[in-house]
Amino acid sequence: MQTTRADLIYNVLAAVNNNTLKTSIKIKSFMDENIKEKIRILSSVLDVDDESKKKKISSLRLRDPDWFQGLETRARTKEEFMFKRCQERIRSYMYKTKSDMIKSDFYIKQTKCRKYLDEVFKQFSELLTKNKHHGYYFDRSNTNGLCDEIGTFKCEGAWNQSVCSYERGTGHKINPYQSRESRIIFSTWNLDHWVERSRTIIPALFEASKMASEVHRSINMNYFYELLFTTVNLKLVHIVCHDKGQHISAKCDPNLYLQYKKVIHSFSYADNCLENDFNN
């Protein structure tokens, strides 16, 4: 029988904190239905006693081994693990986007456009490597992270909201560095694309490649990179605030699809053969 997300969370939490979770029979029943609401409730009852607060400050695996229980990782600190976990999420956006593109009829049939798409995805890969796949978003030791210095993350609200409206605007928050339970609950939070990856960005990339092939310019890699992989377009949201419906008003800007330079004769990014200004 396939293990569901509810089963996974139930099994782990039941084994970790009997005081909070009472009995496994009740928890199993509790987790079987309405998983979003259950995650909300679990998030609100996690231990915040003095011992938990001390562990929250600890970083080393040796100081808080319980936090690492069940993880297949060589990470020696919580920050290192969280960094790698965020990298995995960003890598998945690259993999899914490239996979969806390659399988599309557009990519298969439009050979001229394909060269421009291959070029921009090569650039994506190079820049992601340079930026270490933005793993610092989940790293509390990095000043560019999405949390404060002790590791507390705040929900940024649904895609069409400027803030999280939970509890009259106080918002969802969680510190995955605090405990094993908190770390597991945080895995249900999402980095949500405001401009949607599959519904909007990929079709926009196809349109950009079409425009690029007609005027012999390169696709504006930086524009699409920011939409796919950075907090310019990514919002950290609690599972309750993750609206999977269509983001109707969130659109790409066609005026930003192309670079201002004209390609001379090669479609290869490595060749770097670009003219100065298209208008010269």
PDB file of C-alpha atoms in Angstrom, residues 15-246:
ATOM      1  CA  ALA A  15       7.193   8.270  17.287  1.00  0.00           C
ATOM      2  CA  VAL A  16       8.713  11.560  18.391  1.00  0.00           C
ATOM      3  CA  ASN A  17       6.459  13.406  20.808  1.00  0.00           C
ATOM      4  CA  ASN A  18       3.904  11.360  22.721  1.00  0.00           C
ATOM      5  CA  ASN A  19       3.166  14.186  25.130  1.00  0.00           C
ATOM      6  CA  THR A  20       1.959  16.445  22.365  1.00  0.00           C
ATOM      7  CA  LEU A  21       0.322  13.867  20.133  1.00  0.00           C
ATOM      8  CA  LYS A  22      -1.449  11.759  22.792  1.00  0.00           C
ATOM      9  CA  THR A  23      -2.113   8.347  21.276  1.00  0.00           C
ATOM     10  CA  SER A  24      -1.254   7.022  17.839  1.00  0.00           C
ATOM     11  CA  ILE A  25      -4.789   5.728  17.237  1.00  0.00           C
ATOM     12  CA  LYS A  26      -6.310   9.171  17.661  1.00  0.00           C
ATOM     13  CA  ILE A  27      -3.589  10.764  15.551  1.00  0.00           C
ATOM     14  CA  LYS A  28      -4.157   8.322  12.700  1.00  0.00           C
ATOM     15  CA  SER A  29      -7.828   9.228  12.663  1.00  0.00           C
ATOM     16  CA  PHE A  30      -6.942  12.900  12.999  1.00  0.00           C
ATOM     17  CA  MET A  31      -4.644  12.833   9.934  1.00  0.00           C
ATOM     18  CA  ASP A  32      -6.848  10.823   7.576  1.00  0.00           C
ATOM     19  CA  GLU A  33      -8.937  13.739   6.302  1.00  0.00           C
ATOM     20  CA  ASN A  34      -8.532  17.446   5.552  1.00  0.00           C
ATOM     21  CA  ILE A  35      -4.718  17.415   5.654  1.00  0.00           C
ATOM     22  CA  LYS A  36      -4.365  21.211   5.262  1.00  0.00           C
ATOM     23  CA  GLU A  37      -6.420  21.894   8.358  1.00  0.00           C
ATOM     24  CA  LYS A  38      -4.572  19.213  10.289  1.00  0.00           C
ATOM     25  CA  ILE A  39      -1.198  20.733   9.406  1.00  0.00           C
ATOM     26  CA  ARG A  40      -2.479  24.109  10.595  1.00  0.00           C
ATOM     27  CA  ILE A  41      -3.493  22.638  13.948  1.00  0.00           C
ATOM     28  CA  LEU A  42      -0.275  20.673  14.390  1.00  0.00           C
ATOM     29  CA  SER A  43       1.761  23.794  13.677  1.00  0.00           C
ATOM     30  CA  SER A  44       0.007  25.616  16.495  1.00  0.00           C
ATOM     31  CA  VAL A  45       0.611  22.977  19.188  1.00  0.00           C
ATOM     32  CA  LEU A  46       4.328  22.261  18.747  1.00  0.00           C
ATOM     33  CA  ASP A  47       6.320  22.435  21.975  1.00  0.00           C
ATOM     34  CA  VAL A  48       7.751  25.834  22.828  1.00  0.00           C
ATOM     35  CA  ASP A  49       9.064  24.981  26.307  1.00  0.00           C
ATOM     36  CA  ASP A  50      12.492  26.052  27.565  1.00  0.00           C
ATOM     37  CA  GLU A  51      14.194  22.885  26.354  1.00  0.00           C
ATOM     38  CA  SER A  52      12.803  23.406  22.829  1.00  0.00           C
ATOM     39  CA  LYS A  53      14.033  26.994  22.855  1.00  0.00           C
ATOM     40  CA  LYS A  54      17.541  25.866  23.765  1.00  0.00           C
ATOM     41  CA  LYS A  55      17.542  23.295  20.968  1.00  0.00           C
ATOM     42  CA  LYS A  56      16.291  25.947  18.544  1.00  0.00           C
ATOM     43  CA  ILE A  57      19.477  27.913  19.123  1.00  0.00           C
ATOM     44  CA  SER A  58      21.704  24.842  18.698  1.00  0.00           C
ATOM     45  CA  SER A  59      23.141  24.234  15.248  1.00  0.00           C
ATOM     46  CA  LEU A  60      25.455  21.255  15.613  1.00  0.00           C
ATOM     47  CA  ARG A  61      24.237  17.731  15.031  1.00  0.00           C
ATOM     48  CA  LEU A  62      26.107  16.677  18.152  1.00  0.00           C
ATOM     49  CA  ARG A  63      24.116  19.137  20.288  1.00  0.00           C
ATOM     50  CA  ASP A  64      20.664  18.209  18.958  1.00  0.00           C
ATOM     51  CA  PRO A  65      20.814  14.676  17.445  1.00  0.00           C
ATOM     52  CA  ASP A  66      17.025  14.245  17.728  1.00  0.00           C
ATOM     53  CA  TRP A  67      16.523  16.937  15.096  1.00  0.00           C
ATOM     54  CA  PHE A  68      18.449  14.824  12.560  1.00  0.00           C
ATOM     55  CA  GLN A  69      16.715  11.534  13.399  1.00  0.00           C
ATOM     56  CA  GLY A  70      15.435   9.755  10.298  1.00  0.00           C
ATOM     57  CA  LEU A  71      17.392  11.915   7.864  1.00  0.00           C
ATOM     58  CA  GLU A  72      19.735  10.398   5.292  1.00  0.00           C
ATOM     59  CA  THR A  73      22.235  13.239   5.283  1.00  0.00           C
ATOM     60  CA  ARG A  74      25.874  13.908   6.105  1.00  0.00           C
ATOM     61  CA  ALA A  75      25.080  17.470   7.168  1.00  0.00           C
ATOM     62  CA  ARG A  76      26.822  18.380  10.416  1.00  0.00           C
ATOM     63  CA  THR A  77      24.643  21.392  11.145  1.00  0.00           C
ATOM     64  CA  LYS A  78      20.988  22.307  10.791  1.00  0.00           C
ATOM     65  CA  GLU A  79      21.946  25.205   8.525  1.00  0.00           C
ATOM     66  CA  GLU A  80      23.801  22.907   6.149  1.00  0.00           C
ATOM     67  CA  PHE A  81      20.817  20.568   5.911  1.00  0.00           C
ATOM     68  CA  MET A  82      18.328  23.400   5.360  1.00  0.00           C
ATOM     69  CA  PHE A  83      20.611  24.920   2.707  1.00  0.00           C
ATOM     70  CA  LYS A  84      20.648  21.630   0.810  1.00  0.00           C
ATOM     71  CA  ARG A  85      16.907  21.161   1.201  1.00  0.00           C
ATOM     72  CA  CYS A  86      16.256  24.532  -0.424  1.00  0.00           C
ATOM     73  CA  GLN A  87      18.688  23.681  -3.228  1.00  0.00           C
ATOM     74  CA  GLU A  88      16.639  20.561  -3.917  1.00  0.00           C
ATOM     75  CA  ARG A  89      13.497  22.647  -4.336  1.00  0.00           C
ATOM     76  CA  ILE A  90      15.143  25.072  -6.750  1.00  0.00           C
ATOM     77  CA  ARG A  91      16.718  22.212  -8.712  1.00  0.00           C
ATOM     78  CA  SER A  92      13.279  20.652  -9.054  1.00  0.00           C
ATOM     79  CA  TYR A  93      11.995  23.828 -10.752  1.00  0.00           C
ATOM     80  CA  MET A  94      14.821  23.605 -13.277  1.00  0.00           C
ATOM     81  CA  TYR A  95      14.248  19.906 -13.883  1.00  0.00           C
ATOM     82  CA  LYS A  96      10.470  20.191 -14.228  1.00  0.00           C
ATOM     83  CA  THR A  97      10.641  23.225 -16.488  1.00  0.00           C
ATOM     84  CA  LYS A  98      13.215  21.680 -18.812  1.00  0.00           C
ATOM     85  CA  SER A  99      11.367  18.353 -18.859  1.00  0.00           C
ATOM     86  CA  ASP A 100       8.045  20.027 -19.680  1.00  0.00           C
ATOM     87  CA  MET A 101       9.707  22.028 -22.432  1.00  0.00           C
ATOM     88  CA  ILE A 102      11.472  19.071 -24.083  1.00  0.00           C
ATOM     89  CA  LYS A 103       8.284  16.975 -24.108  1.00  0.00           C
ATOM     90  CA  SER A 104       6.196  19.743 -25.663  1.00  0.00           C
ATOM     91  CA  ASP A 105       5.031  19.723 -29.279  1.00  0.00           C
ATOM     92  CA  PHE A 106       6.405  23.238 -29.659  1.00  0.00           C
ATOM     93  CA  TYR A 107       9.960  22.203 -28.790  1.00  0.00           C
ATOM     94  CA  ILE A 108       9.800  19.089 -30.953  1.00  0.00           C
ATOM     95  CA  LYS A 109       8.421  20.816 -34.047  1.00  0.00           C
ATOM     96  CA  GLN A 110       9.904  24.330 -33.884  1.00  0.00           C
ATOM     97  CA  THR A 111      13.549  23.603 -34.675  1.00  0.00           C
ATOM     98  CA  LYS A 112      14.562  27.249 -35.107  1.00  0.00           C
ATOM     99  CA  CYS A 113      13.078  28.195 -31.762  1.00  0.00           C
ATOM    100  CA  ARG A 114      14.604  25.165 -30.101  1.00  0.00           C
ATOM    101  CA  LYS A 115      18.104  26.594 -30.486  1.00  0.00           C
ATOM    102  CA  TYR A 116      17.160  29.696 -28.552  1.00  0.00           C
ATOM    103  CA  LEU A 117      15.529  27.649 -25.807  1.00  0.00           C
ATOM    104  CA  ASP A 118      18.583  25.404 -25.476  1.00  0.00           C
ATOM    105  CA  GLU A 119      20.733  28.492 -25.224  1.00  0.00           C
ATOM    106  CA  VAL A 120      18.718  30.040 -22.394  1.00  0.00           C
ATOM    107  CA  PHE A 121      18.515  26.786 -20.420  1.00  0.00           C
ATOM    108  CA  LYS A 122      22.276  26.436 -20.614  1.00  0.00           C
ATOM    109  CA  GLN A 123      22.514  29.914 -19.164  1.00  0.00           C
ATOM    110  CA  PHE A 124      20.024  29.003 -16.438  1.00  0.00           C
ATOM    111  CA  SER A 125      22.171  26.024 -15.429  1.00  0.00           C
ATOM    112  CA  GLU A 126      25.361  28.063 -15.302  1.00  0.00           C
ATOM    113  CA  LEU A 127      23.836  30.844 -13.214  1.00  0.00           C
ATOM    114  CA  LEU A 128      22.122  28.403 -10.824  1.00  0.00           C
ATOM    115  CA  THR A 129      25.478  26.732 -10.220  1.00  0.00           C
ATOM    116  CA  LYS A 130      27.113  30.103  -9.623  1.00  0.00           C
ATOM    117  CA  ASN A 131      24.352  31.036  -7.148  1.00  0.00           C
ATOM    118  CA  LYS A 132      24.498  27.608  -5.449  1.00  0.00           C
ATOM    119  CA  HIS A 133      20.862  27.085  -6.391  1.00  0.00           C
ATOM    120  CA  HIS A 134      19.833  29.756  -3.865  1.00  0.00           C
ATOM    121  CA  GLY A 135      20.137  27.371  -0.948  1.00  0.00           C
ATOM    122  CA  TYR A 136      20.648  30.365   1.334  1.00  0.00           C
ATOM    123  CA  TYR A 137      16.894  31.059   1.297  1.00  0.00           C
ATOM    124  CA  PHE A 138      16.471  28.472   4.089  1.00  0.00           C
ATOM    125  CA  ASP A 139      19.780  29.141   5.854  1.00  0.00           C
ATOM    126  CA  ARG A 140      19.350  31.185   9.023  1.00  0.00           C
ATOM    127  CA  SER A 141      23.064  32.049   9.107  1.00  0.00           C
ATOM    128  CA  ASN A 142      22.778  33.893   5.778  1.00  0.00           C
ATOM    129  CA  THR A 143      21.642  37.518   5.819  1.00  0.00           C
ATOM    130  CA  ASN A 144      19.801  36.929   2.521  1.00  0.00           C
ATOM    131  CA  GLY A 145      17.733  34.078   3.938  1.00  0.00           C
ATOM    132  CA  LEU A 146      13.949  34.170   4.237  1.00  0.00           C
ATOM    133  CA  CYS A 147      14.005  33.747   8.018  1.00  0.00           C
ATOM    134  CA  ASP A 148      15.314  35.722  10.970  1.00  0.00           C
ATOM    135  CA  GLU A 149      18.585  34.953  12.759  1.00  0.00           C
ATOM    136  CA  ILE A 150      17.045  32.218  14.926  1.00  0.00           C
ATOM    137  CA  GLY A 151      15.304  30.556  11.975  1.00  0.00           C
ATOM    138  CA  THR A 152      11.691  31.723  12.131  1.00  0.00           C
ATOM    139  CA  PHE A 153       9.951  31.839   8.746  1.00  0.00           C
ATOM    140  CA  LYS A 154       6.796  33.829   8.093  1.00  0.00           C
ATOM    141  CA  CYS A 155       4.171  32.991   5.489  1.00  0.00           C
ATOM    142  CA  GLU A 156       4.000  35.656   2.783  1.00  0.00           C
ATOM    143  CA  GLY A 157       0.335  35.018   2.020  1.00  0.00           C
ATOM    144  CA  ALA A 158      -1.557  33.652  -0.957  1.00  0.00           C
ATOM    145  CA  TRP A 159      -0.453  34.721  -4.423  1.00  0.00           C
ATOM    146  CA  ASN A 160      -3.085  37.487  -4.605  1.00  0.00           C
ATOM    147  CA  GLN A 161      -2.417  38.850  -1.109  1.00  0.00           C
ATOM    148  CA  SER A 162       0.364  41.152   0.078  1.00  0.00           C
ATOM    149  CA  VAL A 163       0.511  39.490   3.526  1.00  0.00           C
ATOM    150  CA  CYS A 164      -0.703  36.334   5.263  1.00  0.00           C
ATOM    151  CA  SER A 165      -4.188  36.975   6.649  1.00  0.00           C
ATOM    152  CA  TYR A 166      -4.111  34.104   9.167  1.00  0.00           C
ATOM    153  CA  GLU A 167      -5.156  35.074  12.719  1.00  0.00           C
ATOM    154  CA  ARG A 168      -6.285  38.560  11.676  1.00  0.00           C
ATOM    155  CA  GLY A 169      -3.058  39.338   9.895  1.00  0.00           C
ATOM    156  CA  THR A 170      -0.509  38.030  12.384  1.00  0.00           C
ATOM    157  CA  GLY A 171       0.267  35.351   9.812  1.00  0.00           C
ATOM    158  CA  HIS A 172       1.522  31.765   9.850  1.00  0.00           C
ATOM    159  CA  LYS A 173       5.036  31.326  11.163  1.00  0.00           C
ATOM    160  CA  ILE A 174       7.311  28.402  11.967  1.00  0.00           C
ATOM    161  CA  ASN A 175      10.865  27.686  13.052  1.00  0.00           C
ATOM    162  CA  PRO A 176      12.046  24.402  11.494  1.00  0.00           C
ATOM    163  CA  TYR A 177      15.304  24.728  13.445  1.00  0.00           C
ATOM    164  CA  GLN A 178      13.377  24.335  16.705  1.00  0.00           C
ATOM    165  CA  SER A 179      12.550  20.635  16.632  1.00  0.00           C
ATOM    166  CA  ARG A 180      12.203  17.571  14.462  1.00  0.00           C
ATOM    167  CA  GLU A 181       8.436  18.057  14.387  1.00  0.00           C
ATOM    168  CA  SER A 182       8.784  21.648  13.210  1.00  0.00           C
ATOM    169  CA  ARG A 183      11.233  20.585  10.497  1.00  0.00           C
ATOM    170  CA  ILE A 184       8.743  18.011   9.214  1.00  0.00           C
ATOM    171  CA  ILE A 185       5.849  20.472   9.249  1.00  0.00           C
ATOM    172  CA  PHE A 186       7.988  23.025   7.374  1.00  0.00           C
ATOM    173  CA  SER A 187       8.429  20.511   4.554  1.00  0.00           C
ATOM    174  CA  THR A 188       4.734  21.107   3.751  1.00  0.00           C
ATOM    175  CA  TRP A 189       5.334  24.823   3.177  1.00  0.00           C
ATOM    176  CA  ASN A 190       5.760  25.874  -0.446  1.00  0.00           C
ATOM    177  CA  LEU A 191       7.781  28.272  -2.541  1.00  0.00           C
ATOM    178  CA  ASP A 192       4.889  29.358  -4.733  1.00  0.00           C
ATOM    179  CA  HIS A 193       5.407  30.970  -8.146  1.00  0.00           C
ATOM    180  CA  TRP A 194       3.351  34.168  -8.280  1.00  0.00           C
ATOM    181  CA  VAL A 195       3.557  34.076 -12.085  1.00  0.00           C
ATOM    182  CA  GLU A 196       2.887  30.381 -12.559  1.00  0.00           C
ATOM    183  CA  ARG A 197       5.662  28.173 -13.872  1.00  0.00           C
ATOM    184  CA  SER A 198       3.678  25.724 -16.006  1.00  0.00           C
ATOM    185  CA  ARG A 199       0.646  27.805 -16.974  1.00  0.00           C
ATOM    186  CA  THR A 200       2.416  31.075 -17.752  1.00  0.00           C
ATOM    187  CA  ILE A 201       6.232  31.091 -17.720  1.00  0.00           C
ATOM    188  CA  ILE A 202       6.779  28.097 -20.007  1.00  0.00           C
ATOM    189  CA  PRO A 203       4.346  29.385 -22.690  1.00  0.00           C
ATOM    190  CA  ALA A 204       6.052  32.766 -22.375  1.00  0.00           C
ATOM    191  CA  LEU A 205       9.424  31.127 -23.000  1.00  0.00           C
ATOM    192  CA  PHE A 206       8.006  29.537 -26.156  1.00  0.00           C
ATOM    193  CA  GLU A 207       6.718  32.909 -27.324  1.00  0.00           C
ATOM    194  CA  ALA A 208      10.066  34.506 -26.498  1.00  0.00           C
ATOM    195  CA  SER A 209      11.935  31.914 -28.565  1.00  0.00           C
ATOM    196  CA  LYS A 210       9.605  32.606 -31.466  1.00  0.00           C
ATOM    197  CA  MET A 211      10.252  36.338 -31.211  1.00  0.00           C
ATOM    198  CA  ALA A 212      13.997  35.731 -30.856  1.00  0.00           C
ATOM    199  CA  SER A 213      14.161  33.607 -33.998  1.00  0.00           C
ATOM    200  CA  GLU A 214      12.356  36.276 -36.011  1.00  0.00           C
ATOM    201  CA  VAL A 215      14.596  39.215 -35.051  1.00  0.00           C
ATOM    202  CA  HIS A 216      17.779  37.243 -34.278  1.00  0.00           C
ATOM    203  CA  ARG A 217      18.104  38.301 -30.675  1.00  0.00           C
ATOM    204  CA  SER A 218      18.668  36.242 -27.541  1.00  0.00           C
ATOM    205  CA  ILE A 219      15.985  35.499 -24.986  1.00  0.00           C
ATOM    206  CA  ASN A 220      16.295  37.699 -21.899  1.00  0.00           C
ATOM    207  CA  MET A 221      17.735  35.044 -19.610  1.00  0.00           C
ATOM    208  CA  ASN A 222      17.829  37.231 -16.497  1.00  0.00           C
ATOM    209  CA  TYR A 223      14.117  38.020 -16.719  1.00  0.00           C
ATOM    210  CA  PHE A 224      13.024  34.383 -16.937  1.00  0.00           C
ATOM    211  CA  TYR A 225      15.657  33.245 -14.427  1.00  0.00           C
ATOM    212  CA  GLU A 226      14.216  35.587 -11.812  1.00  0.00           C
ATOM    213  CA  LEU A 227      10.686  34.363 -12.507  1.00  0.00           C
ATOM    214  CA  LEU A 228      11.625  30.708 -12.192  1.00  0.00           C
ATOM    215  CA  PHE A 229      14.214  30.593  -9.438  1.00  0.00           C
ATOM    216  CA  THR A 230      14.240  33.708  -7.230  1.00  0.00           C
ATOM    217  CA  THR A 231      12.107  35.526  -4.700  1.00  0.00           C
ATOM    218  CA  VAL A 232      11.330  38.118  -7.334  1.00  0.00           C
ATOM    219  CA  ASN A 233       8.536  35.679  -8.192  1.00  0.00           C
ATOM    220  CA  LEU A 234       8.632  33.064  -5.407  1.00  0.00           C
ATOM    221  CA  LYS A 235       6.564  33.452  -2.228  1.00  0.00           C
ATOM    222  CA  LEU A 236       7.068  31.259   0.823  1.00  0.00           C
ATOM    223  CA  VAL A 237       3.615  30.120   1.891  1.00  0.00           C
ATOM    224  CA  HIS A 238       1.996  27.854   4.476  1.00  0.00           C
ATOM    225  CA  ILE A 239       0.109  24.948   2.913  1.00  0.00           C
ATOM    226  CA  VAL A 240      -3.212  26.612   3.820  1.00  0.00           C
ATOM    227  CA  CYS A 241      -2.205  29.717   1.835  1.00  0.00           C
ATOM    228  CA  HIS A 242      -1.011  27.755  -1.203  1.00  0.00           C
ATOM    229  CA  ASP A 243      -3.719  28.423  -3.773  1.00  0.00           C
ATOM    230  CA  LYS A 244      -3.350  25.956  -6.643  1.00  0.00           C
ATOM    231  CA  GLY A 245      -6.001  27.676  -8.715  1.00  0.00           C
ATOM    232  CA  GLN A 246      -5.021  29.731 -11.729  1.00  0.00           C
TER     233      GLN A 246
END
